[in-house]
Amino acid sequence: MKRILATALCEFRVAFRNRWVAIATAMMALFALVLAAAGAAPTGDIGVDRLSVVVASLTSLSVYLVPLLALLMSFDAVAGEVERGTLPLLLTYPVSRLQVLLGKLLAHVAILGLATSLGYGLAALAAILADRGALAGLASLWRLVWSSVLLGATFLGAGYALSALTRRTSSAAGLAIGLWLAVVVLYDLALLALIVSDSGGPLTTRILPIALLSNPADAFRIFNLSAAAAVSAAGGIGGAADAIPLWQSGASILLWPVATLALAWAAFRKVTP
């Protein structure tokens, strides 16, 4: 455990020096405050507290921003070590490859946790100052924070895997952006096309829930919208939250980080200095 913490501390210092802590925190805070100001307008129409509606808006933000930040922080985790020639030195230390990955993951998760906590905390403060009744949505906000960290951990693991498989930062960066587009953007467009073409048929009722749970971003969205009781504030695929049990979407966001980290470890084991 000490070796993992030492690796994490070193990675956190590197990230701090490269201003990733400031960049991630500033981005989350800026977008969260904008959504807090603009996203709570319909509270009187849908009958939920102001903060719950803000959480629904922040959920949509997190689906796009958290995976992107995670991939940008992780795509050079292994490839960067290879290109800089520091991987042979790193592997001479009495630290296993799994411990190296866990240390990097711990540092990057800490950055994402700090960014989401501060960003969403500012949005919550703005909502509560505007309406004391928004305190009822604090449980939904807390759920959003820890599930956002798990979503980030999923894409951190995916970024490590791409970094280990390509061993070049330029290739890893391109694949990371491609993965983000495929999983976060194009996947939902394909599902929307399925819904429109099927017109409520068996594909929509049977295949759609499975497809949503198979995507970590969609599982995250459904989990938070359903748990926050603010589904009416969301449209499109987010409306499927009522049809999927909460435990299924929760299980999905818990299992995905483990799966991607295992993939990253398997890829990193094959990297030769």
PDB file of C-alpha atoms in Angstrom:
ATOM      1  CA  MET A   1       0.000   0.000   0.000  1.00  0.00           C
ATOM      2  CA  LYS A   2       2.889   2.384   0.785  1.00  0.00           C
ATOM      3  CA  ARG A   3       4.289   1.851  -2.718  1.00  0.00           C
ATOM      4  CA  ILE A   4       0.932   2.651  -4.296  1.00  0.00           C
ATOM      5  CA  LEU A   5       0.604   5.823  -2.219  1.00  0.00           C
ATOM      6  CA  ALA A   6       4.157   6.871  -3.100  1.00  0.00           C
ATOM      7  CA  THR A   7       3.436   6.388  -6.798  1.00  0.00           C
ATOM      8  CA  ALA A   8       0.158   8.279  -6.442  1.00  0.00           C
ATOM      9  CA  LEU A   9       1.871  11.194  -4.686  1.00  0.00           C
ATOM     10  CA  CYS A  10       4.476  11.390  -7.439  1.00  0.00           C
ATOM     11  CA  GLU A  11       1.799  11.336 -10.148  1.00  0.00           C
ATOM     12  CA  PHE A  12      -0.238  13.978  -8.333  1.00  0.00           C
ATOM     13  CA  ARG A  13       2.790  16.265  -8.189  1.00  0.00           C
ATOM     14  CA  VAL A  14       3.364  15.784 -11.905  1.00  0.00           C
ATOM     15  CA  ALA A  15      -0.286  16.545 -12.638  1.00  0.00           C
ATOM     16  CA  PHE A  16      -0.160  19.600 -10.394  1.00  0.00           C
ATOM     17  CA  ARG A  17       2.966  20.839 -12.156  1.00  0.00           C
ATOM     18  CA  ASN A  18       1.268  20.292 -15.517  1.00  0.00           C
ATOM     19  CA  ARG A  19      -1.725  22.286 -14.210  1.00  0.00           C
ATOM     20  CA  TRP A  20      -4.194  19.430 -14.635  1.00  0.00           C
ATOM     21  CA  VAL A  21      -5.594  20.073 -11.159  1.00  0.00           C
ATOM     22  CA  ALA A  22      -6.308  23.721 -11.988  1.00  0.00           C
ATOM     23  CA  ILE A  23      -7.630  22.936 -15.481  1.00  0.00           C
ATOM     24  CA  ALA A  24     -10.020  20.197 -14.343  1.00  0.00           C
ATOM     25  CA  THR A  25     -11.298  22.210 -11.371  1.00  0.00           C
ATOM     26  CA  ALA A  26     -11.781  25.393 -13.409  1.00  0.00           C
ATOM     27  CA  MET A  27     -13.665  23.571 -16.174  1.00  0.00           C
ATOM     28  CA  MET A  28     -15.994  21.775 -13.782  1.00  0.00           C
ATOM     29  CA  ALA A  29     -16.659  24.920 -11.740  1.00  0.00           C
ATOM     30  CA  LEU A  30     -17.325  27.098 -14.778  1.00  0.00           C
ATOM     31  CA  PHE A  31     -19.752  24.754 -16.498  1.00  0.00           C
ATOM     32  CA  ALA A  32     -21.431  23.773 -13.228  1.00  0.00           C
ATOM     33  CA  LEU A  33     -22.156  27.402 -12.323  1.00  0.00           C
ATOM     34  CA  VAL A  34     -23.518  28.107 -15.795  1.00  0.00           C
ATOM     35  CA  LEU A  35     -25.853  25.133 -15.555  1.00  0.00           C
ATOM     36  CA  ALA A  36     -26.862  26.066 -12.017  1.00  0.00           C
ATOM     37  CA  ALA A  37     -27.884  29.502 -13.261  1.00  0.00           C
ATOM     38  CA  ALA A  38     -29.678  28.318 -16.394  1.00  0.00           C
ATOM     39  CA  GLY A  39     -30.820  24.809 -15.585  1.00  0.00           C
ATOM     40  CA  ALA A  40     -33.169  25.404 -12.673  1.00  0.00           C
ATOM     41  CA  ALA A  41     -35.785  27.414 -14.531  1.00  0.00           C
ATOM     42  CA  PRO A  42     -38.370  24.591 -14.886  1.00  0.00           C
ATOM     43  CA  THR A  43     -38.525  23.659 -11.198  1.00  0.00           C
ATOM     44  CA  GLY A  44     -41.951  25.143 -10.728  1.00  0.00           C
ATOM     45  CA  ASP A  45     -43.331  23.135 -13.649  1.00  0.00           C
ATOM     46  CA  ILE A  46     -42.067  19.672 -12.772  1.00  0.00           C
ATOM     47  CA  GLY A  47     -42.598  19.764  -9.012  1.00  0.00           C
ATOM     48  CA  VAL A  48     -39.102  18.922  -7.746  1.00  0.00           C
ATOM     49  CA  ASP A  49     -36.626  20.959  -5.765  1.00  0.00           C
ATOM     50  CA  ARG A  50     -34.205  23.305  -7.492  1.00  0.00           C
ATOM     51  CA  LEU A  51     -31.080  21.299  -6.679  1.00  0.00           C
ATOM     52  CA  SER A  52     -32.509  18.063  -8.101  1.00  0.00           C
ATOM     53  CA  VAL A  53     -33.076  19.796 -11.431  1.00  0.00           C
ATOM     54  CA  VAL A  54     -29.558  21.229 -11.278  1.00  0.00           C
ATOM     55  CA  VAL A  55     -28.293  17.686 -10.650  1.00  0.00           C
ATOM     56  CA  ALA A  56     -30.131  16.531 -13.787  1.00  0.00           C
ATOM     57  CA  SER A  57     -28.363  19.254 -15.759  1.00  0.00           C
ATOM     58  CA  LEU A  58     -25.011  18.436 -14.154  1.00  0.00           C
ATOM     59  CA  THR A  59     -25.524  14.787 -15.062  1.00  0.00           C
ATOM     60  CA  SER A  60     -25.648  15.732 -18.727  1.00  0.00           C
ATOM     61  CA  LEU A  61     -22.490  17.808 -18.256  1.00  0.00           C
ATOM     62  CA  SER A  62     -20.672  14.975 -16.492  1.00  0.00           C
ATOM     63  CA  VAL A  63     -21.478  12.454 -19.223  1.00  0.00           C
ATOM     64  CA  TYR A  64     -19.465  14.541 -21.687  1.00  0.00           C
ATOM     65  CA  LEU A  65     -16.867  16.327 -19.578  1.00  0.00           C
ATOM     66  CA  VAL A  66     -15.738  13.725 -17.028  1.00  0.00           C
ATOM     67  CA  PRO A  67     -14.801  11.032 -19.608  1.00  0.00           C
ATOM     68  CA  LEU A  68     -12.994  13.640 -21.711  1.00  0.00           C
ATOM     69  CA  LEU A  69     -10.954  14.891 -18.756  1.00  0.00           C
ATOM     70  CA  ALA A  70     -10.158  11.330 -17.696  1.00  0.00           C
ATOM     71  CA  LEU A  71      -8.920  10.347 -21.144  1.00  0.00           C
ATOM     72  CA  LEU A  72      -6.845  13.517 -21.489  1.00  0.00           C
ATOM     73  CA  MET A  73      -5.148  12.783 -18.173  1.00  0.00           C
ATOM     74  CA  SER A  74      -4.471   9.105 -18.873  1.00  0.00           C
ATOM     75  CA  PHE A  75      -3.616   8.687 -22.554  1.00  0.00           C
ATOM     76  CA  ASP A  76       0.122   9.197 -21.966  1.00  0.00           C
ATOM     77  CA  ALA A  77       0.348   7.297 -18.683  1.00  0.00           C
ATOM     78  CA  VAL A  78       2.316   4.444 -20.252  1.00  0.00           C
ATOM     79  CA  ALA A  79       3.168   5.778 -23.718  1.00  0.00           C
ATOM     80  CA  GLY A  80       4.664   8.902 -22.179  1.00  0.00           C
ATOM     81  CA  GLU A  81       6.928   6.816 -19.947  1.00  0.00           C
ATOM     82  CA  VAL A  82       8.052   4.824 -23.001  1.00  0.00           C
ATOM     83  CA  GLU A  83       8.788   7.891 -25.141  1.00  0.00           C
ATOM     84  CA  ARG A  84      10.609   9.729 -22.359  1.00  0.00           C
ATOM     85  CA  GLY A  85      12.699   6.630 -21.636  1.00  0.00           C
ATOM     86  CA  THR A  86      11.653   6.571 -17.971  1.00  0.00           C
ATOM     87  CA  LEU A  87       9.812   3.234 -18.072  1.00  0.00           C
ATOM     88  CA  PRO A  88      12.965   1.067 -17.698  1.00  0.00           C
ATOM     89  CA  LEU A  89      13.974   3.103 -14.646  1.00  0.00           C
ATOM     90  CA  LEU A  90      10.462   2.892 -13.214  1.00  0.00           C
ATOM     91  CA  LEU A  91      10.389  -0.881 -13.559  1.00  0.00           C
ATOM     92  CA  THR A  92      13.703  -1.253 -11.725  1.00  0.00           C
ATOM     93  CA  TYR A  93      12.029  -0.068  -8.538  1.00  0.00           C
ATOM     94  CA  PRO A  94      10.468  -2.677  -6.223  1.00  0.00           C
ATOM     95  CA  VAL A  95       6.986  -1.783  -7.497  1.00  0.00           C
ATOM     96  CA  SER A  96       4.834  -4.145  -9.533  1.00  0.00           C
ATOM     97  CA  ARG A  97       3.123  -3.018 -12.722  1.00  0.00           C
ATOM     98  CA  LEU A  98      -0.255  -3.334 -11.051  1.00  0.00           C
ATOM     99  CA  GLN A  99       0.934  -1.074  -8.229  1.00  0.00           C
ATOM    100  CA  VAL A 100       2.143   1.465 -10.793  1.00  0.00           C
ATOM    101  CA  LEU A 101      -1.281   1.506 -12.450  1.00  0.00           C
ATOM    102  CA  LEU A 102      -3.079   1.703  -9.105  1.00  0.00           C
ATOM    103  CA  GLY A 103      -0.865   4.611  -8.047  1.00  0.00           C
ATOM    104  CA  LYS A 104      -1.581   6.500 -11.256  1.00  0.00           C
ATOM    105  CA  LEU A 105      -5.285   5.714 -10.902  1.00  0.00           C
ATOM    106  CA  LEU A 106      -5.382   6.926  -7.308  1.00  0.00           C
ATOM    107  CA  ALA A 107      -3.748  10.234  -8.223  1.00  0.00           C
ATOM    108  CA  HIS A 108      -5.984  10.869 -11.217  1.00  0.00           C
ATOM    109  CA  VAL A 109      -9.120   9.848  -9.311  1.00  0.00           C
ATOM    110  CA  ALA A 110      -8.136  12.301  -6.572  1.00  0.00           C
ATOM    111  CA  ILE A 111      -7.909  15.078  -9.173  1.00  0.00           C
ATOM    112  CA  LEU A 112     -11.317  14.209 -10.606  1.00  0.00           C
ATOM    113  CA  GLY A 113     -12.800  13.955  -7.121  1.00  0.00           C
ATOM    114  CA  LEU A 114     -11.427  17.369  -6.197  1.00  0.00           C
ATOM    115  CA  ALA A 115     -12.681  18.928  -9.438  1.00  0.00           C
ATOM    116  CA  THR A 116     -16.179  17.456  -9.229  1.00  0.00           C
ATOM    117  CA  SER A 117     -16.565  18.207  -5.511  1.00  0.00           C
ATOM    118  CA  LEU A 118     -15.582  21.861  -5.911  1.00  0.00           C
ATOM    119  CA  GLY A 119     -17.458  22.377  -9.170  1.00  0.00           C
ATOM    120  CA  TYR A 120     -20.681  20.720  -8.098  1.00  0.00           C
ATOM    121  CA  GLY A 121     -20.360  22.196  -4.622  1.00  0.00           C
ATOM    122  CA  LEU A 122     -20.379  25.708  -6.066  1.00  0.00           C
ATOM    123  CA  ALA A 123     -23.452  24.842  -8.149  1.00  0.00           C
ATOM    124  CA  ALA A 124     -25.188  23.455  -5.065  1.00  0.00           C
ATOM    125  CA  LEU A 125     -24.318  26.550  -3.052  1.00  0.00           C
ATOM    126  CA  ALA A 126     -25.780  28.784  -5.746  1.00  0.00           C
ATOM    127  CA  ALA A 127     -28.988  26.702  -5.841  1.00  0.00           C
ATOM    128  CA  ILE A 128     -29.357  26.678  -2.049  1.00  0.00           C
ATOM    129  CA  LEU A 129     -28.771  30.427  -1.766  1.00  0.00           C
ATOM    130  CA  ALA A 130     -31.524  30.973  -4.328  1.00  0.00           C
ATOM    131  CA  ASP A 131     -33.941  28.516  -2.711  1.00  0.00           C
ATOM    132  CA  ARG A 132     -33.599  26.977   0.753  1.00  0.00           C
ATOM    133  CA  GLY A 133     -35.840  24.138  -0.380  1.00  0.00           C
ATOM    134  CA  ALA A 134     -32.967  22.969  -2.568  1.00  0.00           C
ATOM    135  CA  LEU A 135     -31.445  21.306   0.514  1.00  0.00           C
ATOM    136  CA  ALA A 136     -33.720  18.361  -0.247  1.00  0.00           C
ATOM    137  CA  GLY A 137     -31.553  17.555  -3.248  1.00  0.00           C
ATOM    138  CA  LEU A 138     -28.253  17.153  -1.372  1.00  0.00           C
ATOM    139  CA  ALA A 139     -28.502  13.355  -1.442  1.00  0.00           C
ATOM    140  CA  SER A 140     -28.829  13.472  -5.226  1.00  0.00           C
ATOM    141  CA  LEU A 141     -25.807  15.765  -5.434  1.00  0.00           C
ATOM    142  CA  TRP A 142     -23.669  13.451  -3.293  1.00  0.00           C
ATOM    143  CA  ARG A 143     -24.707  10.505  -5.499  1.00  0.00           C
ATOM    144  CA  LEU A 144     -23.689  12.477  -8.559  1.00  0.00           C
ATOM    145  CA  VAL A 145     -20.246  13.268  -7.111  1.00  0.00           C
ATOM    146  CA  TRP A 146     -19.214   9.705  -6.273  1.00  0.00           C
ATOM    147  CA  SER A 147     -20.727   8.235  -9.430  1.00  0.00           C
ATOM    148  CA  SER A 148     -18.883  10.884 -11.489  1.00  0.00           C
ATOM    149  CA  VAL A 149     -15.631   9.729  -9.907  1.00  0.00           C
ATOM    150  CA  LEU A 150     -16.467   6.125 -10.831  1.00  0.00           C
ATOM    151  CA  LEU A 151     -17.280   7.204 -14.382  1.00  0.00           C
ATOM    152  CA  GLY A 152     -13.936   8.977 -14.526  1.00  0.00           C
ATOM    153  CA  ALA A 153     -12.181   5.867 -13.180  1.00  0.00           C
ATOM    154  CA  THR A 154     -13.723   3.847 -16.009  1.00  0.00           C
ATOM    155  CA  PHE A 155     -12.270   6.110 -18.660  1.00  0.00           C
ATOM    156  CA  LEU A 156      -8.966   6.428 -16.810  1.00  0.00           C
ATOM    157  CA  GLY A 157      -8.615   2.658 -17.081  1.00  0.00           C
ATOM    158  CA  ALA A 158      -9.536   2.814 -20.755  1.00  0.00           C
ATOM    159  CA  GLY A 159      -6.939   5.548 -21.293  1.00  0.00           C
ATOM    160  CA  TYR A 160      -4.243   3.471 -19.599  1.00  0.00           C
ATOM    161  CA  ALA A 161      -5.133   0.500 -21.802  1.00  0.00           C
ATOM    162  CA  LEU A 162      -4.886   2.582 -24.982  1.00  0.00           C
ATOM    163  CA  SER A 163      -1.613   4.070 -23.778  1.00  0.00           C
ATOM    164  CA  ALA A 164      -0.133   0.628 -23.146  1.00  0.00           C
ATOM    165  CA  LEU A 165      -1.395  -0.849 -26.409  1.00  0.00           C
ATOM    166  CA  THR A 166      -0.094   1.933 -28.671  1.00  0.00           C
ATOM    167  CA  ARG A 167       3.071   2.937 -26.753  1.00  0.00           C
ATOM    168  CA  ARG A 168       3.086   6.270 -28.619  1.00  0.00           C
ATOM    169  CA  THR A 169       1.480   9.382 -27.164  1.00  0.00           C
ATOM    170  CA  SER A 170       0.272  10.688 -30.535  1.00  0.00           C
ATOM    171  CA  SER A 171      -1.488   7.410 -31.365  1.00  0.00           C
ATOM    172  CA  ALA A 172      -2.882   7.108 -27.844  1.00  0.00           C
ATOM    173  CA  ALA A 173      -4.258  10.673 -28.004  1.00  0.00           C
ATOM    174  CA  GLY A 174      -6.019   9.994 -31.300  1.00  0.00           C
ATOM    175  CA  LEU A 175      -7.505   6.747 -30.043  1.00  0.00           C
ATOM    176  CA  ALA A 176      -8.610   8.428 -26.798  1.00  0.00           C
ATOM    177  CA  ILE A 177     -10.555  11.107 -28.676  1.00  0.00           C
ATOM    178  CA  GLY A 178     -11.989   8.446 -30.975  1.00  0.00           C
ATOM    179  CA  LEU A 179     -13.096   6.389 -27.969  1.00  0.00           C
ATOM    180  CA  TRP A 180     -14.760   9.431 -26.409  1.00  0.00           C
ATOM    181  CA  LEU A 181     -16.648  10.211 -29.614  1.00  0.00           C
ATOM    182  CA  ALA A 182     -17.727   6.595 -30.083  1.00  0.00           C
ATOM    183  CA  VAL A 183     -18.866   5.921 -26.506  1.00  0.00           C
ATOM    184  CA  VAL A 184     -20.250   9.301 -25.464  1.00  0.00           C
ATOM    185  CA  VAL A 185     -21.588  10.787 -28.718  1.00  0.00           C
ATOM    186  CA  LEU A 186     -22.052   8.304 -31.552  1.00  0.00           C
ATOM    187  CA  TYR A 187     -23.360   5.483 -29.370  1.00  0.00           C
ATOM    188  CA  ASP A 188     -26.338   7.560 -28.232  1.00  0.00           C
ATOM    189  CA  LEU A 189     -27.029   8.738 -31.774  1.00  0.00           C
ATOM    190  CA  ALA A 190     -27.209   5.110 -32.871  1.00  0.00           C
ATOM    191  CA  LEU A 191     -29.604   4.299 -30.031  1.00  0.00           C
ATOM    192  CA  LEU A 192     -31.812   7.273 -30.900  1.00  0.00           C
ATOM    193  CA  ALA A 193     -31.928   6.054 -34.491  1.00  0.00           C
ATOM    194  CA  LEU A 194     -32.964   2.637 -33.166  1.00  0.00           C
ATOM    195  CA  ILE A 195     -35.781   4.155 -31.117  1.00  0.00           C
ATOM    196  CA  VAL A 196     -37.095   6.172 -34.051  1.00  0.00           C
ATOM    197  CA  SER A 197     -36.950   3.281 -36.517  1.00  0.00           C
ATOM    198  CA  ASP A 198     -38.435   0.718 -34.128  1.00  0.00           C
ATOM    199  CA  SER A 199     -41.406   2.915 -33.044  1.00  0.00           C
ATOM    200  CA  GLY A 200     -41.801   1.280 -29.641  1.00  0.00           C
ATOM    201  CA  GLY A 201     -41.289  -2.264 -30.924  1.00  0.00           C
ATOM    202  CA  PRO A 202     -39.366  -5.167 -29.356  1.00  0.00           C
ATOM    203  CA  LEU A 203     -35.979  -3.655 -30.139  1.00  0.00           C
ATOM    204  CA  THR A 204     -36.823  -0.625 -28.026  1.00  0.00           C
ATOM    205  CA  THR A 205     -38.334  -2.572 -25.129  1.00  0.00           C
ATOM    206  CA  ARG A 206     -35.826  -5.434 -24.990  1.00  0.00           C
ATOM    207  CA  ILE A 207     -32.564  -4.404 -26.624  1.00  0.00           C
ATOM    208  CA  LEU A 208     -32.462  -0.744 -25.600  1.00  0.00           C
ATOM    209  CA  PRO A 209     -32.176  -1.342 -21.801  1.00  0.00           C
ATOM    210  CA  ILE A 210     -29.319  -3.810 -22.359  1.00  0.00           C
ATOM    211  CA  ALA A 211     -27.579  -1.419 -24.743  1.00  0.00           C
ATOM    212  CA  LEU A 212     -27.861   1.427 -22.236  1.00  0.00           C
ATOM    213  CA  LEU A 213     -26.450  -0.630 -19.372  1.00  0.00           C
ATOM    214  CA  SER A 214     -23.591  -1.797 -21.600  1.00  0.00           C
ATOM    215  CA  ASN A 215     -22.359   1.770 -21.992  1.00  0.00           C
ATOM    216  CA  PRO A 216     -20.790   3.294 -18.840  1.00  0.00           C
ATOM    217  CA  ALA A 217     -21.823   6.828 -19.802  1.00  0.00           C
ATOM    218  CA  ASP A 218     -25.469   5.859 -20.342  1.00  0.00           C
ATOM    219  CA  ALA A 219     -25.564   3.732 -17.202  1.00  0.00           C
ATOM    220  CA  PHE A 220     -24.223   6.724 -15.265  1.00  0.00           C
ATOM    221  CA  ARG A 221     -26.845   9.037 -16.757  1.00  0.00           C
ATOM    222  CA  ILE A 222     -29.720   6.667 -16.042  1.00  0.00           C
ATOM    223  CA  PHE A 223     -28.554   5.962 -12.496  1.00  0.00           C
ATOM    224  CA  ASN A 224     -28.424   9.624 -11.536  1.00  0.00           C
ATOM    225  CA  LEU A 225     -31.606  10.698 -13.313  1.00  0.00           C
ATOM    226  CA  SER A 226     -33.596   7.842 -11.828  1.00  0.00           C
ATOM    227  CA  ALA A 227     -32.178   8.264  -8.331  1.00  0.00           C
ATOM    228  CA  ALA A 228     -32.707  12.034  -8.396  1.00  0.00           C
ATOM    229  CA  ALA A 229     -36.370  11.689  -9.344  1.00  0.00           C
ATOM    230  CA  ALA A 230     -35.787  14.321 -12.011  1.00  0.00           C
ATOM    231  CA  VAL A 231     -36.351  12.237 -15.115  1.00  0.00           C
ATOM    232  CA  SER A 232     -38.960  14.715 -16.331  1.00  0.00           C
ATOM    233  CA  ALA A 233     -36.197  17.291 -16.576  1.00  0.00           C
ATOM    234  CA  ALA A 234     -34.343  15.164 -19.095  1.00  0.00           C
ATOM    235  CA  GLY A 235     -35.236  14.142 -22.583  1.00  0.00           C
ATOM    236  CA  GLY A 236     -34.215  11.605 -25.163  1.00  0.00           C
ATOM    237  CA  ILE A 237     -32.535   8.460 -23.893  1.00  0.00           C
ATOM    238  CA  GLY A 238     -32.522   9.867 -20.358  1.00  0.00           C
ATOM    239  CA  GLY A 239     -36.242   9.168 -20.260  1.00  0.00           C
ATOM    240  CA  ALA A 240     -35.481   5.443 -20.203  1.00  0.00           C
ATOM    241  CA  ALA A 241     -34.429   5.762 -16.552  1.00  0.00           C
ATOM    242  CA  ASP A 242     -37.912   4.809 -15.356  1.00  0.00           C
ATOM    243  CA  ALA A 243     -37.786   1.486 -17.229  1.00  0.00           C
ATOM    244  CA  ILE A 244     -34.446   0.274 -15.804  1.00  0.00           C
ATOM    245  CA  PRO A 245     -34.125  -0.774 -12.128  1.00  0.00           C
ATOM    246  CA  LEU A 246     -31.810   1.425 -10.122  1.00  0.00           C
ATOM    247  CA  TRP A 247     -29.674  -1.498  -8.959  1.00  0.00           C
ATOM    248  CA  GLN A 248     -28.863  -2.510 -12.536  1.00  0.00           C
ATOM    249  CA  SER A 249     -27.510   0.896 -13.540  1.00  0.00           C
ATOM    250  CA  GLY A 250     -25.690   1.109 -10.198  1.00  0.00           C
ATOM    251  CA  ALA A 251     -24.067  -2.287 -10.751  1.00  0.00           C
ATOM    252  CA  SER A 252     -22.959  -1.213 -14.211  1.00  0.00           C
ATOM    253  CA  ILE A 253     -21.126   1.904 -13.023  1.00  0.00           C
ATOM    254  CA  LEU A 254     -19.462  -0.131 -10.248  1.00  0.00           C
ATOM    255  CA  LEU A 255     -18.250  -2.912 -12.557  1.00  0.00           C
ATOM    256  CA  TRP A 256     -16.941  -0.809 -15.435  1.00  0.00           C
ATOM    257  CA  PRO A 257     -13.921   0.672 -13.553  1.00  0.00           C
ATOM    258  CA  VAL A 258     -12.826  -2.826 -12.542  1.00  0.00           C
ATOM    259  CA  ALA A 259     -13.171  -4.086 -16.117  1.00  0.00           C
ATOM    260  CA  THR A 260     -11.175  -1.263 -17.724  1.00  0.00           C
ATOM    261  CA  LEU A 261      -8.443  -1.420 -15.076  1.00  0.00           C
ATOM    262  CA  ALA A 262      -8.104  -5.172 -15.665  1.00  0.00           C
ATOM    263  CA  LEU A 263      -7.792  -4.472 -19.388  1.00  0.00           C
ATOM    264  CA  ALA A 264      -5.141  -1.828 -18.732  1.00  0.00           C
ATOM    265  CA  TRP A 265      -3.171  -4.195 -16.492  1.00  0.00           C
ATOM    266  CA  ALA A 266      -3.289  -6.948 -19.130  1.00  0.00           C
ATOM    267  CA  ALA A 267      -2.011  -4.517 -21.769  1.00  0.00           C
ATOM    268  CA  PHE A 268       0.673  -3.040 -19.492  1.00  0.00           C
ATOM    269  CA  ARG A 269       2.044  -6.491 -18.653  1.00  0.00           C
ATOM    270  CA  LYS A 270       2.948  -6.949 -22.325  1.00  0.00           C
ATOM    271  CA  VAL A 271       4.872  -3.668 -22.573  1.00  0.00           C
ATOM    272  CA  THR A 272       8.623  -4.191 -22.748  1.00  0.00           C
ATOM    273  CA  PRO A 273      10.964  -1.346 -21.670  1.00  0.00           C
TER     274      PRO A 273
END
